[in-house]
Short mmCIF file of C-alpha atoms and ligand atoms in Angstrom, two decimals:
data_model
loop_
_atom_site.label_atom_id
_atom_site.label_comp_id
_atom_site.label_asym_id
_atom_site.label_seq_id
_atom_site.Cartn_x
_atom_site.Cartn_y
_atom_site.Cartn_z
CA UNK G 1 118.29 70.90 114.64
CA UNK G 2 117.91 69.06 111.39
CA UNK G 3 120.25 69.63 108.49
CA UNK G 4 120.47 69.93 104.70
CA UNK G 5 117.48 72.18 104.25
CA UNK G 6 115.71 70.61 107.22
CA UNK G 7 115.28 67.34 105.29
CA UNK G 8 117.33 65.19 107.59
CA UNK G 9 117.47 64.89 111.32
CA UNK G 10 120.39 63.51 113.27
CA UNK G 11 119.74 60.99 115.99
CA UNK G 12 122.07 59.13 118.36
CA UNK G 13 122.24 56.18 115.93
CA UNK G 14 122.53 58.08 112.65
CA UNK G 15 120.50 60.25 110.32
CA UNK G 16 116.78 60.01 109.57
CA UNK G 17 114.65 61.41 106.77
CA UNK G 18 111.57 63.52 107.54
CA UNK G 19 108.56 62.78 105.32
CA UNK G 20 105.45 64.95 105.18
CA UNK G 21 102.01 64.79 103.62
CA UNK G 22 99.44 67.52 104.12
CA UNK G 23 95.69 67.90 104.29
CA UNK G 24 94.81 71.54 103.72
CA UNK G 25 91.38 72.97 104.40
CA UNK G 26 90.78 75.96 102.16
CA UNK G 27 87.60 77.97 102.60
CA UNK G 28 85.84 78.47 99.28
CA UNK G 29 85.39 82.10 98.27
CA UNK G 30 81.63 82.33 97.81
CA UNK G 31 78.91 84.59 99.12
CA UNK G 32 76.74 81.74 100.35
CA UNK G 33 77.36 78.43 102.12
CA UNK G 34 77.77 75.01 100.47
CA UNK G 35 74.17 73.87 101.01
CA UNK G 36 72.32 76.99 102.16
CA UNK G 37 71.86 80.63 101.21
CA UNK G 38 73.31 82.00 104.48
CA UNK G 39 76.15 84.53 104.14
CA UNK G 40 79.81 83.71 104.76
CA UNK G 41 81.26 87.12 105.74
CA UNK G 42 84.08 86.83 108.27
CA UNK G 43 83.69 88.46 111.68
CA UNK G 44 79.91 88.89 111.70
CA UNK G 45 77.89 88.97 114.94
CA UNK G 46 77.70 85.36 116.29
CA UNK G 47 74.80 83.32 114.87
CA UNK G 48 73.72 86.10 112.51
CA UNK G 49 74.51 84.03 109.40
CA UNK G 50 72.73 80.77 110.15
CA UNK G 51 69.94 79.30 108.06
CA UNK G 52 67.62 76.53 109.24
CA UNK G 53 69.71 74.12 107.15
CA UNK G 54 72.92 75.14 108.94
CA UNK G 55 71.21 74.77 112.32
CA UNK G 56 69.96 71.31 111.22
CA UNK G 57 66.32 72.02 111.96
CA UNK G 58 64.13 68.96 111.33
CA UNK G 59 62.96 68.61 107.78
CA UNK G 60 65.44 71.06 106.26
CA UNK G 61 67.06 69.89 103.03
CA UNK G 62 70.46 70.84 101.61
CA UNK G 63 70.64 72.44 98.16
CA UNK G 64 74.04 72.49 96.49
CA UNK G 65 75.55 75.91 95.72
CA UNK G 66 76.66 75.90 92.07
CA UNK G 67 79.27 78.59 92.73
CA UNK G 68 81.06 76.38 95.28
CA UNK G 69 81.18 73.52 92.81
CA UNK G 70 82.61 75.85 90.17
CA UNK G 71 85.27 77.04 92.60
CA UNK G 72 86.28 73.44 93.37
CA UNK G 73 86.57 72.66 89.65
CA UNK G 74 88.56 75.85 89.10
CA UNK G 75 90.93 74.89 91.90
CA UNK G 76 91.25 71.36 90.54
CA UNK G 77 92.22 72.74 87.13
CA UNK G 78 94.77 75.04 88.80
CA UNK G 79 96.27 71.96 90.47
CA UNK G 80 96.46 70.26 87.04
CA UNK G 81 94.16 67.61 88.41
CA UNK G 82 91.53 65.28 87.00
CA UNK G 83 87.99 66.58 87.43
CA UNK G 84 85.62 63.72 88.14
CA UNK G 85 82.41 63.82 86.12
CA UNK G 86 80.56 62.10 88.90
CA UNK G 87 81.14 62.57 92.60
CA UNK G 88 79.16 61.72 95.70
CA UNK G 89 78.40 63.52 98.97
CA UNK G 90 78.61 61.36 102.05
CA UNK G 91 77.64 61.83 105.65
CA UNK G 92 80.58 61.65 108.02
CA UNK G 93 79.02 60.95 111.38
CA UNK G 94 80.44 62.18 114.66
CA UNK G 95 79.14 63.94 117.72
CA UNK G 96 80.40 67.37 118.62
CA UNK G 97 78.58 70.41 120.02
CA UNK G 98 79.54 72.62 117.05
CA UNK G 99 78.00 70.14 114.58
CA UNK G 100 74.21 70.42 114.97
CA UNK G 101 73.29 67.67 112.48
CA UNK G 102 75.52 65.08 114.12
CA UNK G 103 77.21 64.56 110.76
CA UNK G 104 79.25 66.57 108.32
CA UNK G 105 78.41 66.42 104.64
CA UNK G 106 81.69 65.58 102.94
CA UNK G 107 82.99 63.46 100.09
CA UNK G 108 84.67 60.18 100.76
CA UNK G 109 85.25 57.54 98.11
CA UNK G 110 84.23 59.66 95.11
CA UNK G 111 85.64 63.19 95.44
CA UNK G 112 85.04 65.93 92.88
CA UNK G 113 88.75 66.25 92.02
CA UNK G 114 91.31 63.47 91.65
CA UNK G 115 95.10 63.39 91.24
CA UNK G 116 97.08 66.52 90.37
CA UNK G 117 100.33 68.24 91.26
CA UNK G 118 101.93 71.42 92.58
CA UNK G 119 105.44 72.60 91.72
CA UNK G 120 107.21 74.02 94.74
CA UNK G 121 110.08 76.51 94.60
CA UNK G 122 112.80 76.03 97.18
CA UNK G 123 115.00 78.79 98.59
CA UNK G 124 118.06 77.34 96.78
CA UNK G 125 116.33 77.93 93.43
CA UNK G 126 115.42 74.25 92.91
CA UNK G 127 111.89 73.23 91.93
CA UNK G 128 110.16 69.97 92.91
CA UNK G 129 106.76 68.46 92.23
CA UNK G 130 104.40 67.44 95.01
CA UNK G 131 101.61 65.04 94.07
CA UNK G 132 98.04 65.94 94.95
CA UNK G 133 95.95 62.93 95.84
CA UNK G 134 92.52 64.52 95.75
CA UNK G 135 90.39 67.55 96.50
CA UNK G 136 86.94 67.19 97.96
CA UNK G 137 84.17 69.53 99.03
CA UNK G 138 82.83 69.48 102.57
CA UNK G 139 81.06 71.62 105.14
CA UNK G 140 82.87 73.49 107.88
CA UNK G 141 81.67 73.13 111.49
CA UNK G 142 80.61 75.87 113.89
CA UNK G 143 82.73 77.17 116.72
CA UNK G 144 82.42 76.47 120.45
CA UNK G 145 83.11 79.45 122.68
CA UNK G 146 84.35 78.50 126.13
CA UNK G 147 85.44 81.90 127.37
CA UNK G 148 82.16 83.83 127.34
CA UNK G 149 80.60 82.63 130.58
CA UNK G 150 81.96 80.97 133.76
CA UNK G 151 79.42 78.13 133.72
CA UNK G 152 78.36 77.68 130.13
CA UNK G 153 79.86 77.08 126.72
CA UNK G 154 78.36 78.94 123.79
CA UNK G 155 78.28 78.01 120.16
CA UNK G 156 78.57 80.27 117.09
CA UNK G 157 77.16 78.60 113.99
CA UNK G 158 78.15 81.30 111.48
CA UNK G 159 80.86 79.05 110.08
CA UNK G 160 78.67 75.92 110.13
CA UNK G 161 78.00 74.85 106.56
CA UNK G 162 80.58 77.13 104.92
CA UNK G 163 82.18 75.34 101.94
CA UNK G 164 85.67 73.96 102.41
CA UNK G 165 87.96 72.33 99.90
CA UNK G 166 90.06 69.64 101.53
CA UNK G 167 93.20 69.25 99.48
CA UNK G 168 95.21 66.11 100.27
CA UNK G 169 98.81 65.71 99.13
CA UNK G 170 100.82 62.54 98.68
CA UNK G 171 103.57 62.12 101.28
CA UNK G 172 106.00 63.78 98.88
CA UNK G 173 107.54 66.52 100.99
CA UNK G 174 110.84 65.98 102.70
CA UNK G 175 111.30 68.24 105.69
CA UNK G 176 109.83 71.45 106.94
CA UNK G 177 111.28 73.70 104.23
CA UNK G 178 109.46 71.78 101.50
CA UNK G 179 106.29 71.70 103.57
CA UNK G 180 106.35 75.49 103.98
CA UNK G 181 107.18 75.96 100.28
CA UNK G 182 104.19 73.78 99.38
CA UNK G 183 101.78 75.73 101.51
CA UNK G 184 103.09 79.05 100.14
CA UNK G 185 102.63 77.84 96.59
CA UNK G 186 99.19 76.37 97.19
CA UNK G 187 98.14 79.64 98.80
CA UNK G 188 99.44 81.62 95.83
CA UNK G 189 97.57 79.35 93.38
CA UNK G 190 94.18 79.65 95.10
CA UNK G 191 94.64 83.40 95.45
CA UNK G 192 95.48 83.79 91.75
CA UNK G 193 92.44 81.64 90.97
CA UNK G 194 90.22 83.63 93.33
CA UNK G 195 88.90 80.44 94.91
CA UNK G 196 90.14 81.06 98.48
CA UNK G 197 91.49 84.23 100.09
CA UNK G 198 94.30 82.23 101.73
CA UNK G 199 94.00 84.27 104.90
CA UNK G 200 95.57 82.03 107.53
CA UNK G 201 94.92 84.51 110.37
CA UNK G 202 91.18 84.26 109.79
CA UNK G 203 91.36 80.49 109.39
CA UNK G 204 90.54 80.52 105.66
CA UNK G 205 93.45 78.14 105.18
CA UNK G 206 94.43 75.54 107.79
CA UNK G 207 96.85 72.70 107.38
CA UNK G 208 96.93 69.27 109.01
CA UNK G 209 100.53 68.16 108.75
CA UNK G 210 101.35 64.43 108.67
CA UNK G 211 104.89 63.71 109.77
CA UNK G 212 106.91 60.49 109.80
CA UNK G 213 110.59 59.65 109.93
CA UNK G 214 112.48 56.81 108.27
CA UNK G 215 116.04 55.69 107.71
CA UNK G 216 117.91 57.32 104.83
CA UNK G 217 116.79 55.80 101.54
CA UNK G 218 113.27 54.98 102.69
CA UNK G 219 111.80 57.95 100.87
CA UNK G 220 113.46 57.07 97.56
CA UNK G 221 112.29 53.46 97.88
CA UNK G 222 108.75 54.71 98.48
CA UNK G 223 108.95 56.96 95.40
CA UNK G 224 110.25 54.09 93.27
CA UNK G 225 107.69 51.50 94.36
CA UNK G 226 104.81 53.60 95.65
CA UNK G 227 104.76 51.34 98.72
CA UNK G 228 104.04 53.16 101.97
CA UNK G 229 105.76 50.41 103.96
CA UNK G 230 109.10 52.06 103.21
CA UNK G 231 108.03 55.09 105.22
CA UNK G 232 107.64 55.36 108.97
CA UNK G 233 104.37 55.51 110.88
CA UNK G 234 102.96 59.02 110.77
CA UNK G 235 101.37 61.36 113.24
CA UNK G 236 98.95 64.01 112.13
CA UNK G 237 99.34 67.50 113.58
CA UNK G 238 96.00 69.29 113.42
CA UNK G 239 95.29 72.86 112.34
CA UNK G 240 98.70 74.39 112.01
CA UNK G 241 97.61 77.90 111.15
CA UNK G 242 100.73 79.86 110.25
CA UNK G 243 103.72 79.36 107.97
CA UNK G 244 106.06 79.89 110.89
CA UNK G 245 104.45 77.18 113.02
CA UNK G 246 104.75 74.57 110.29
CA UNK G 247 108.52 74.46 110.54
CA UNK G 248 108.40 74.46 114.34
CA UNK G 249 105.76 71.73 114.51
CA UNK G 250 107.55 69.50 112.00
CA UNK G 251 110.95 69.88 113.66
CA UNK G 252 109.56 69.16 117.10
CA UNK G 253 107.51 66.18 115.94
CA UNK G 254 110.35 64.59 113.93
CA UNK G 255 112.70 64.90 116.89
CA UNK G 256 110.10 63.33 119.18
CA UNK G 257 109.65 60.36 116.81
CA UNK G 258 113.39 59.81 116.39
CA UNK G 259 113.86 59.78 120.15
CA UNK G 260 111.10 57.16 120.55
CA UNK G 261 112.45 54.96 117.75
CA UNK G 262 116.04 55.15 118.94
CA UNK G 263 115.08 54.12 122.45
CA UNK G 264 113.39 51.01 121.07
CA UNK G 265 109.82 52.28 121.07
CA UNK G 266 107.22 52.38 118.29
CA UNK G 267 105.23 55.34 117.01
CA UNK G 268 101.54 55.25 117.76
CA UNK G 269 99.59 56.62 114.80
CA UNK G 270 97.66 59.46 116.35
CA UNK G 271 96.31 62.94 115.99
CA UNK G 272 98.33 65.60 117.79
CA UNK G 273 98.02 69.31 118.21
CA UNK G 274 100.72 71.94 118.08
CA UNK G 275 100.97 74.20 121.09
CA UNK G 276 102.57 77.32 119.68
CA UNK G 277 103.33 78.82 123.08
CA UNK G 278 105.18 75.73 124.31
CA UNK G 279 106.59 74.99 120.83
CA UNK G 280 105.60 71.33 121.12
CA UNK G 281 103.06 68.82 119.80
CA UNK G 282 100.77 66.98 122.20
CA UNK G 283 98.60 63.92 121.80
CA UNK G 284 94.94 64.76 121.12
CA UNK G 285 93.44 61.38 120.36
CA UNK G 286 94.37 58.10 118.72
CA UNK G 287 93.86 58.21 114.95
CA UNK G 288 90.28 57.47 114.07
CA UNK G 289 89.61 55.00 111.25
CA UNK G 290 87.19 55.64 108.41
CA UNK G 291 84.74 53.07 109.82
CA UNK G 292 84.51 55.09 113.03
CA UNK G 293 82.66 57.70 110.99
CA UNK G 294 80.09 55.32 109.48
CA UNK G 295 80.30 57.06 106.12
CA UNK G 296 77.32 56.59 103.81
CA UNK G 297 75.99 58.53 100.80
CA UNK G 298 73.79 61.43 101.90
CA UNK G 299 70.26 60.40 100.91
CA UNK G 300 69.22 64.08 100.65
CA UNK G 301 71.67 64.79 97.82
CA UNK G 302 71.95 63.36 94.33
CA UNK G 303 75.39 62.42 93.04
CA UNK G 304 77.06 65.46 91.52
CA UNK G 305 77.20 65.19 87.72
CA UNK G 306 79.51 67.57 85.90
CA UNK G 307 79.64 67.72 82.13
CA UNK G 308 82.80 68.32 80.16
CA UNK G 309 81.43 71.48 78.53
CA UNK G 310 81.25 73.23 81.90
CA UNK G 311 84.77 72.10 82.82
CA UNK G 312 86.04 73.41 79.46
CA UNK G 313 84.29 76.72 80.00
CA UNK G 314 85.91 77.13 83.44
CA UNK G 315 89.28 76.09 81.99
CA UNK G 316 89.02 78.86 79.40
CA UNK G 317 88.46 81.45 82.13
CA UNK G 318 91.49 80.41 84.18
CA UNK G 319 93.98 83.25 84.80
CA UNK G 320 97.70 82.94 84.21
CA UNK G 321 99.04 81.04 87.25
CA UNK G 322 102.31 81.67 89.12
CA UNK G 323 104.38 79.02 87.29
CA UNK G 324 103.26 80.20 83.85
CA UNK G 325 103.85 83.82 84.78
CA UNK G 326 107.30 82.98 86.08
CA UNK G 327 108.16 81.17 82.84
CA UNK G 328 106.92 84.11 80.77
CA UNK G 329 108.94 86.61 82.80
CA UNK G 330 112.06 84.48 82.46
CA UNK G 331 111.51 84.36 78.72
CA UNK G 332 111.39 88.18 78.84
CA UNK G 333 114.90 88.17 80.29
CA UNK G 334 114.30 88.14 84.05
CA UNK G 335 116.42 85.92 86.27
CA UNK G 336 114.70 82.94 87.93
CA UNK G 337 115.16 84.66 91.25
CA UNK G 338 113.63 87.99 90.19
CA UNK G 339 110.74 86.23 88.47
CA UNK G 340 110.05 84.09 91.54
CA UNK G 341 110.00 87.13 93.83
CA UNK G 342 107.54 88.92 91.55
CA UNK G 343 105.05 86.06 91.13
CA UNK G 344 105.08 84.78 94.74
CA UNK G 345 102.27 87.10 95.84
CA UNK G 346 99.40 87.95 93.55
CA UNK G 347 99.45 91.62 94.63
CA UNK G 348 103.13 91.93 93.78
CA UNK G 349 102.60 90.32 90.38
CA UNK G 350 99.63 92.59 89.64
CA UNK G 351 101.65 95.64 90.67
CA UNK G 352 104.52 94.66 88.40
CA UNK G 353 102.13 93.95 85.52
CA UNK G 354 100.54 97.37 86.01
CA UNK G 355 103.96 98.98 85.53
CA UNK G 356 104.51 96.97 82.36
CA UNK G 357 101.05 98.02 81.16
CA UNK G 358 102.21 101.64 81.65
CA UNK G 359 104.92 100.95 79.08
CA UNK G 360 107.91 100.00 81.25
CA UNK G 361 110.07 97.25 79.81
CA UNK G 362 109.73 94.07 81.97
CA UNK G 363 113.38 93.78 82.93
CA UNK G 364 113.68 97.46 83.82
CA UNK G 365 110.52 97.25 85.95
CA UNK G 366 111.79 94.13 87.74
CA UNK G 367 115.22 95.64 88.45
CA UNK G 368 113.71 98.86 89.71
CA UNK G 369 111.23 97.12 92.04
CA UNK G 370 113.75 94.58 93.35
CA UNK G 371 116.63 97.01 93.77
CA UNK G 372 114.84 100.17 94.85
CA UNK G 373 111.22 99.89 95.81
CA UNK G 374 110.88 96.58 97.68
CA UNK G 375 113.76 97.48 100.00
CA UNK G 376 112.12 100.80 100.87
CA UNK G 377 108.81 99.01 101.49
CA UNK G 378 110.41 96.38 103.72
CA UNK G 379 112.18 99.00 105.78
CA UNK G 380 108.92 100.88 106.31
CA UNK G 381 106.98 97.68 107.07
CA UNK G 382 104.75 98.25 104.04
CA UNK G 383 103.64 96.15 101.07
CA UNK G 384 102.90 97.03 97.44
CA UNK G 385 99.27 97.53 98.42
CA UNK G 386 99.96 99.79 101.41
CA UNK G 387 103.04 101.57 100.03
CA UNK G 388 102.85 105.22 98.88
CA UNK G 389 104.00 104.97 95.25
CA UNK G 390 101.75 103.84 92.38
CA UNK G 391 102.82 101.80 89.33
CA UNK G 392 102.08 104.86 87.17
CA UNK G 393 104.48 107.01 89.24
CA UNK G 394 107.24 104.40 88.89
CA UNK G 395 106.54 104.24 85.18
CA UNK G 396 106.87 108.03 84.86
CA UNK G 397 110.25 107.96 86.65
CA UNK G 398 111.59 105.11 84.52
CA UNK G 399 110.29 106.73 81.36
CA UNK G 400 112.35 109.84 82.16
CA UNK G 401 115.43 107.63 82.65
CA UNK G 402 114.80 105.82 79.37
CA UNK G 403 114.50 109.09 77.47
CA UNK G 404 117.59 110.59 79.14
CA UNK G 405 115.65 113.32 80.94
CA UNK G 406 117.13 112.20 84.27
CA UNK G 407 120.02 109.90 85.17
CA UNK G 408 119.61 106.63 87.05
CA UNK G 409 121.04 108.29 90.11
CA UNK G 410 118.59 111.20 90.05
CA UNK G 411 115.79 108.65 89.51
CA UNK G 412 116.40 107.30 93.01
CA UNK G 413 116.17 110.83 94.44
CA UNK G 414 112.92 111.37 92.55
CA UNK G 415 111.58 108.13 94.01
CA UNK G 416 112.35 109.42 97.51
CA UNK G 417 110.59 112.71 96.73
CA UNK G 418 107.51 110.93 95.35
CA UNK G 419 107.53 108.58 98.37
CA UNK G 420 107.45 111.60 100.71
CA UNK G 421 105.27 114.03 98.80
CA UNK G 422 103.33 112.05 96.22
CA UNK G 423 102.46 113.84 93.00
CA UNK G 424 103.66 113.69 89.42
CA UNK G 425 107.36 112.75 89.17
CA UNK G 426 107.72 114.86 85.98
CA UNK G 427 106.49 117.94 87.82
CA UNK G 428 109.00 117.33 90.65
CA UNK G 429 111.84 117.06 88.13
CA UNK G 430 110.84 120.34 86.47
CA UNK G 431 110.17 122.21 89.72
CA UNK G 432 113.54 121.22 91.21
CA UNK G 433 115.54 121.58 88.01
CA UNK G 434 116.62 117.94 88.09
CA UNK G 435 116.61 117.56 84.34
CA UNK G 436 119.75 115.93 83.05
CA UNK G 437 122.02 118.26 81.08
CA UNK G 438 122.45 116.76 77.63
CA UNK G 439 123.24 120.09 76.05
CA UNK G 440 126.84 119.44 74.87
CA UNK G 441 128.02 123.02 75.08
CA UNK G 442 127.02 123.25 78.75
CA UNK G 443 128.82 119.99 79.51
CA UNK G 444 131.87 121.11 77.48
CA UNK G 445 132.05 124.29 79.52
CA UNK G 446 131.92 122.31 82.76
CA UNK G 447 134.64 119.89 81.56
CA UNK G 448 136.86 122.74 80.41
CA UNK G 449 136.50 124.49 83.77
CA UNK G 450 137.62 121.37 85.65
CA UNK G 451 140.55 120.86 83.27
CA UNK G 452 141.65 124.47 83.58
CA UNK G 453 141.58 124.27 87.38
CA UNK G 454 143.69 121.06 87.53
CA UNK G 455 146.65 121.28 85.13
CA UNK G 456 148.76 118.81 87.15
CA UNK G 457 146.02 116.17 87.01
CA UNK G 458 145.80 116.64 83.26
CA UNK G 459 149.49 115.78 82.88
CA UNK G 460 149.08 112.71 85.08
CA UNK G 461 145.99 111.54 83.17
CA UNK G 462 147.86 111.60 79.89
CA UNK G 463 150.13 108.89 81.32
CA UNK G 464 147.42 107.12 83.37
CA UNK G 465 144.20 107.14 81.31
CA UNK G 466 142.29 105.65 84.25
CA UNK G 467 142.40 109.10 85.86
CA UNK G 468 139.78 110.25 83.36
CA UNK G 469 137.23 108.85 85.78
CA UNK G 470 138.30 111.43 88.34
CA UNK G 471 137.46 114.23 85.87
CA UNK G 472 134.08 112.67 85.13
CA UNK G 473 133.39 112.52 88.87
CA UNK G 474 134.34 116.20 89.29
CA UNK G 475 132.04 117.28 86.46
CA UNK G 476 129.16 115.22 87.86
CA UNK G 477 129.75 116.89 91.23
CA UNK G 478 129.82 120.35 89.66
CA UNK G 479 126.56 119.66 87.85
CA UNK G 480 124.97 118.05 90.93
CA UNK G 481 124.51 114.72 89.11
CA UNK G 482 122.52 116.25 86.29
CA UNK G 483 125.00 115.93 83.45
CA UNK G 484 124.50 112.97 81.17
CA UNK G 485 127.31 110.63 82.28
CA UNK G 486 127.96 109.19 78.80
CA UNK G 487 128.32 112.68 77.33
CA UNK G 488 130.67 113.76 80.13
CA UNK G 489 132.76 110.65 79.59
CA UNK G 490 133.08 111.26 75.85
CA UNK G 491 134.00 114.93 76.23
CA UNK G 492 136.56 114.28 79.00
CA UNK G 493 138.24 111.60 76.88
CA UNK G 494 138.23 113.90 73.90
CA UNK G 495 139.79 116.83 75.80
CA UNK G 496 142.44 114.63 77.42
CA UNK G 497 143.19 112.93 74.12
CA UNK G 498 142.28 109.48 75.44
CA UNK G 499 140.64 106.84 73.23
CA UNK G 500 137.02 106.08 74.30
CA UNK G 501 136.72 103.40 76.94
CA UNK G 502 140.29 104.17 78.21
P1 ADP P 1 93.73 58.71 106.17
O1 ADP P 1 92.69 58.28 105.20
O2 ADP P 1 93.98 57.77 107.25
O3 ADP P 1 93.55 60.14 106.61
P2 ADP P 1 95.41 59.19 103.93
O4 ADP P 1 95.96 58.07 103.13
O5 ADP P 1 94.26 59.95 103.42
O6 ADP P 1 95.10 58.65 105.37
O7 ADP P 1 96.59 60.17 104.21
C1 ADP P 1 96.39 61.33 104.91
C2 ADP P 1 97.62 62.18 104.75
O8 ADP P 1 98.74 61.57 105.37
C3 ADP P 1 98.02 62.43 103.32
O9 ADP P 1 98.35 63.79 103.17
C4 ADP P 1 99.25 61.59 103.13
O10 ADP P 1 100.16 62.15 102.23
C5 ADP P 1 99.85 61.58 104.51
N1 ADP P 1 100.67 60.41 104.78
C6 ADP P 1 100.34 59.12 104.60
N2 ADP P 1 101.34 58.31 104.99
C7 ADP P 1 102.33 59.12 105.45
C8 ADP P 1 103.63 58.88 106.01
N3 ADP P 1 104.12 57.66 106.18
N4 ADP P 1 104.37 59.95 106.36
C9 ADP P 1 103.90 61.20 106.20
N5 ADP P 1 102.70 61.47 105.70
C10 ADP P 1 101.91 60.45 105.33
MG1 MG P 2 92.41 61.50 105.16
#
């Protein structure tokens, strides 16, 4: 196993650093494909969403989908990246049965989005920046089906021509933990932006993970000079399609490279695939070079010209992104940890915001969710979207606490009741008589009864003021948790002749 947050790996001759750069394919959220009007719905009947363009029928011409371009710009802005006013679509030529045209329309030397950055949050609370090299638009390919017939392979072209954003990072991640943190953050950003659904199970987000190892210090030298020669030779692991597999694939691949280097070998730059069942990476093919693809500008498409006014308009419509939201919540008094938990998933953030919109103070809402609700959800295998309690119900419970109608302890019971039975928390409190007793005379009577029944304890408490807590506990028990604890405390102290806070 590697150590120090999975950044280093120990070999027979010493420690090595693991360096990672990623190429993430994110499917653009759009109703139609990048260059045709065919639909993009996931899971449709095979070949039911294929236009003549997608099937590469002779004479068909691509027409760019404005919505896809807007989504790429929006994503670029979310990655704090340069948007290029002029970009070019190229043909990337290769032969494969799921690619009817014999080329993929992609962007090569002039992508739509240039350099940007993503801030990643590590489990130890640290934040680091990962450079984005570029984002370009390209078409997805179809899908070969080899398990439908004993003698034939079939092809489903529904996915052919769907718009993808390829997001390429600099080799700035050190180890599997940072790689996973990057992918989580990127996924959160595109989901906040509404530019990709981030659904890794359906293949809407797939990562190619480039891994190399070098001697300690190589990474820092690379960061200082920008020279790749300080890093090791990398291998690219294709289509790692779950967060869990990223760590496994990186760890396996780094170990493999260290073993080769330490036994005097050299790393062959190649494309590998991760076999999740075996937990190992295997060689797929030697790394192809750009010239293998015979890139050239697609003569059917004009260069893409984007004016600043459109970029500005999209920028104005950008939602608050996770980092900004986290900063705002911290300014409202939340801890970095609580804020990070709340913003990590868009649904969680929306749920929290809905509670605040119902009038709950931000810190109270965060404490309540983190301490009470999320634990219950986890235990039941539910999420904020599938769980049984609405933000308005939480707000009603917390409002009753804030206005001293129920105690914090009773609030938890009310949450359990609402979880089981649904309904209006206020009605449950009334129906079950859970209202906190703030009526002083009722509390006085309860205190006096406890005092009268325990004369020996009263004598003791006069010498040991800490015993007052015992009386408070008894009164709370007698009133089944409904007495206002502050009032009980004050009256007990008064009756025992103890100064407040004693
Ligand atoms: P290519 O054009 O051959 O695909 P790129 O320069 O576009 O190469 O890099 C592809 C990916 O590989 C990028 O995400 C980059 O960060 C990553 N990468 C490049 N060099 C290394 C390295 N030495 N170790 C790890 N990742 C690397
Ligand atoms: Mg590349």
